[in-house]
Every structure is written in structure tokens, then in C-alpha cells.
Short mmCIF file of C-alpha atoms in Angstrom, two decimals:
data_model
loop_
_atom_site.label_atom_id
_atom_site.label_comp_id
_atom_site.label_asym_id
_atom_site.label_seq_id
_atom_site.Cartn_x
_atom_site.Cartn_y
_atom_site.Cartn_z
CA UNK A 11 0.00 0.00 0.00
CA UNK A 12 1.40 3.33 -0.99
CA UNK A 13 0.66 6.41 1.11
CA UNK A 14 -0.74 8.37 -1.84
CA UNK A 15 -3.44 5.71 -2.28
CA UNK A 16 -4.58 6.31 1.29
CA UNK A 17 -4.54 10.06 0.69
CA UNK A 18 -6.68 9.53 -2.41
CA UNK A 19 -9.18 7.43 -0.41
CA UNK A 20 -9.28 10.11 2.30
CA UNK A 21 -10.25 12.75 -0.27
CA UNK A 22 -12.60 10.26 -1.92
CA UNK A 23 -14.45 9.92 1.39
CA UNK A 24 -14.53 13.68 1.70
CA UNK A 25 -16.10 14.15 -1.74
CA UNK A 26 -18.46 11.21 -1.23
CA UNK A 27 -19.85 12.66 2.01
CA UNK A 28 -19.99 16.17 0.53
CA UNK A 29 -22.25 14.87 -2.23
CA UNK A 30 -24.96 13.87 0.26
CA UNK A 31 -26.38 17.25 1.42
CA UNK A 32 -26.21 18.72 -2.07
CA UNK A 33 -27.98 15.79 -3.74
CA UNK A 34 -30.59 15.50 -1.00
CA UNK A 35 -31.36 19.23 -1.02
CA UNK A 36 -31.44 19.33 -4.80
CA UNK A 37 -33.68 16.31 -5.20
CA UNK A 38 -36.04 17.74 -2.57
CA UNK A 39 -36.19 20.96 -4.58
CA UNK A 40 -34.60 23.03 -1.83
CA UNK A 41 -31.86 25.65 -2.20
CA UNK A 42 -28.65 25.02 -0.29
CA UNK A 43 -25.20 26.58 0.02
CA UNK A 44 -22.60 25.80 -2.66
CA UNK A 45 -19.27 27.31 -3.68
CA UNK A 46 -21.10 28.98 -6.58
CA UNK A 47 -23.43 31.11 -4.43
CA UNK A 48 -22.85 34.70 -3.34
CA UNK A 49 -21.34 35.02 -0.81
CA UNK A 50 -19.37 31.89 -1.63
CA UNK A 51 -20.34 28.94 0.58
CA UNK A 52 -22.90 31.00 2.49
CA UNK A 53 -25.48 32.12 -0.05
CA UNK A 54 -28.03 29.72 -1.44
CA UNK A 55 -27.82 28.01 -4.81
CA UNK A 56 -30.79 26.57 -6.68
CA UNK A 57 -31.81 22.95 -6.35
CA UNK A 58 -30.57 22.32 -9.90
CA UNK A 59 -27.11 23.67 -9.08
CA UNK A 60 -27.06 21.47 -5.98
CA UNK A 61 -27.90 18.33 -7.96
CA UNK A 62 -25.14 19.13 -10.46
CA UNK A 63 -22.63 19.92 -7.69
CA UNK A 64 -23.58 16.78 -5.75
CA UNK A 65 -23.23 14.63 -8.86
CA UNK A 66 -19.83 16.18 -9.62
CA UNK A 67 -18.75 15.27 -6.08
CA UNK A 68 -19.86 11.66 -6.69
CA UNK A 69 -17.84 11.47 -9.90
CA UNK A 70 -14.74 12.87 -8.16
CA UNK A 71 -15.21 10.41 -5.27
CA UNK A 72 -15.49 7.51 -7.72
CA UNK A 73 -12.30 8.54 -9.50
CA UNK A 74 -10.37 8.94 -6.24
CA UNK A 75 -11.55 5.67 -4.69
CA UNK A 76 -12.07 3.29 -7.59
CA UNK A 77 -9.46 4.43 -10.08
CA UNK A 78 -6.49 4.91 -7.73
CA UNK A 79 -4.76 1.86 -6.31
CA UNK A 80 -6.80 -1.20 -5.40
CA UNK A 81 -9.40 -0.06 -2.84
CA UNK A 82 -10.72 -2.95 -0.77
CA UNK A 83 -13.58 -3.06 1.71
CA UNK A 84 -11.59 -5.78 3.48
CA UNK A 85 -8.54 -3.56 4.04
CA UNK A 86 -8.84 -1.67 7.32
CA UNK A 87 -6.41 1.06 6.27
CA UNK A 88 -8.45 1.74 3.11
CA UNK A 89 -11.71 1.94 5.06
CA UNK A 90 -10.22 4.06 7.85
CA UNK A 91 -8.77 6.51 5.36
CA UNK A 92 -12.07 6.87 3.47
CA UNK A 93 -14.04 7.02 6.72
CA UNK A 94 -11.81 9.68 8.23
CA UNK A 95 -12.27 11.92 5.18
CA UNK A 96 -16.04 11.40 5.34
CA UNK A 97 -16.17 12.07 9.10
CA UNK A 98 -14.13 15.25 8.93
CA UNK A 99 -16.20 16.83 6.14
CA UNK A 100 -19.40 15.76 7.93
CA UNK A 101 -18.27 17.48 11.14
CA UNK A 102 -17.20 20.56 9.19
CA UNK A 103 -20.59 20.65 7.43
CA UNK A 104 -22.47 20.27 10.69
CA UNK A 105 -20.67 23.25 12.19
CA UNK A 106 -20.56 25.43 9.08
CA UNK A 107 -24.11 24.88 7.82
CA UNK A 108 -25.48 24.70 11.36
CA UNK A 109 -24.88 28.46 11.54
CA UNK A 110 -27.48 28.97 8.83
CA UNK A 111 -30.00 26.27 9.71
CA UNK A 112 -30.07 26.32 13.53
CA UNK A 113 -28.08 23.11 14.00
CA UNK A 114 -25.48 24.69 16.28
CA UNK A 115 -28.14 26.02 18.66
CA UNK A 116 -31.15 23.69 18.44
CA UNK A 117 -33.12 25.58 21.09
CA UNK A 118 -33.05 28.67 18.88
CA UNK A 119 -34.96 27.02 16.02
#
């Protein structure tokens, strides 16, 4: 196992998890923050933009996980690397987007 494979799986997990809120919001027809909104990452983008951005994240995740090295669900280091990337972006999203949707202060909403 080469270290750059694990790095690729880490970023693959990051992009895979990042696809989730964008695809879910887009498919539900709801606007959500994207890098293309104004202000960047804080303003809302249309549901169509979110579907496209979420799908792009899925494609990038596929390329990073399935086309680099020999990713195996039976290899703990592969899974830990992917899982760590997914966990870190999920925690970042919870904190960042929680500012806009009441998730950081549930009693406020």
C-alpha cells in the first residue's frame, strides 16, 4: 500500500460525504449553500445547481476511490482513510451549515 493511495481514499471519502447534502437538497427541490453562491459557501444556490454539484462530487469520489490503487472493503487502512475523510467533512458541514439552519443552537430554532 502506498501512502498516496490512502490520501486519495481520504479525499474520496470527503467528496463522497460532501455529495450527500447537495444531492438531498437538490432532489427535494430546496436551495442550499454551494461554492457557486454569493457570498461563496454562504449564499443559497438553486436545487438544480445542488444536484449538479452533488453529482460532480460523486464522480470525483469515484475517480479517487475506484481508479487509484486497489481499494478494498476488506482492508482496514483503506476503510479508515475513506471514513476519516467522510467524518471530517461531515463534522465541518455540521458546524458550518449549522450556523445557517439552527443546528449549532437547536433551542433557537
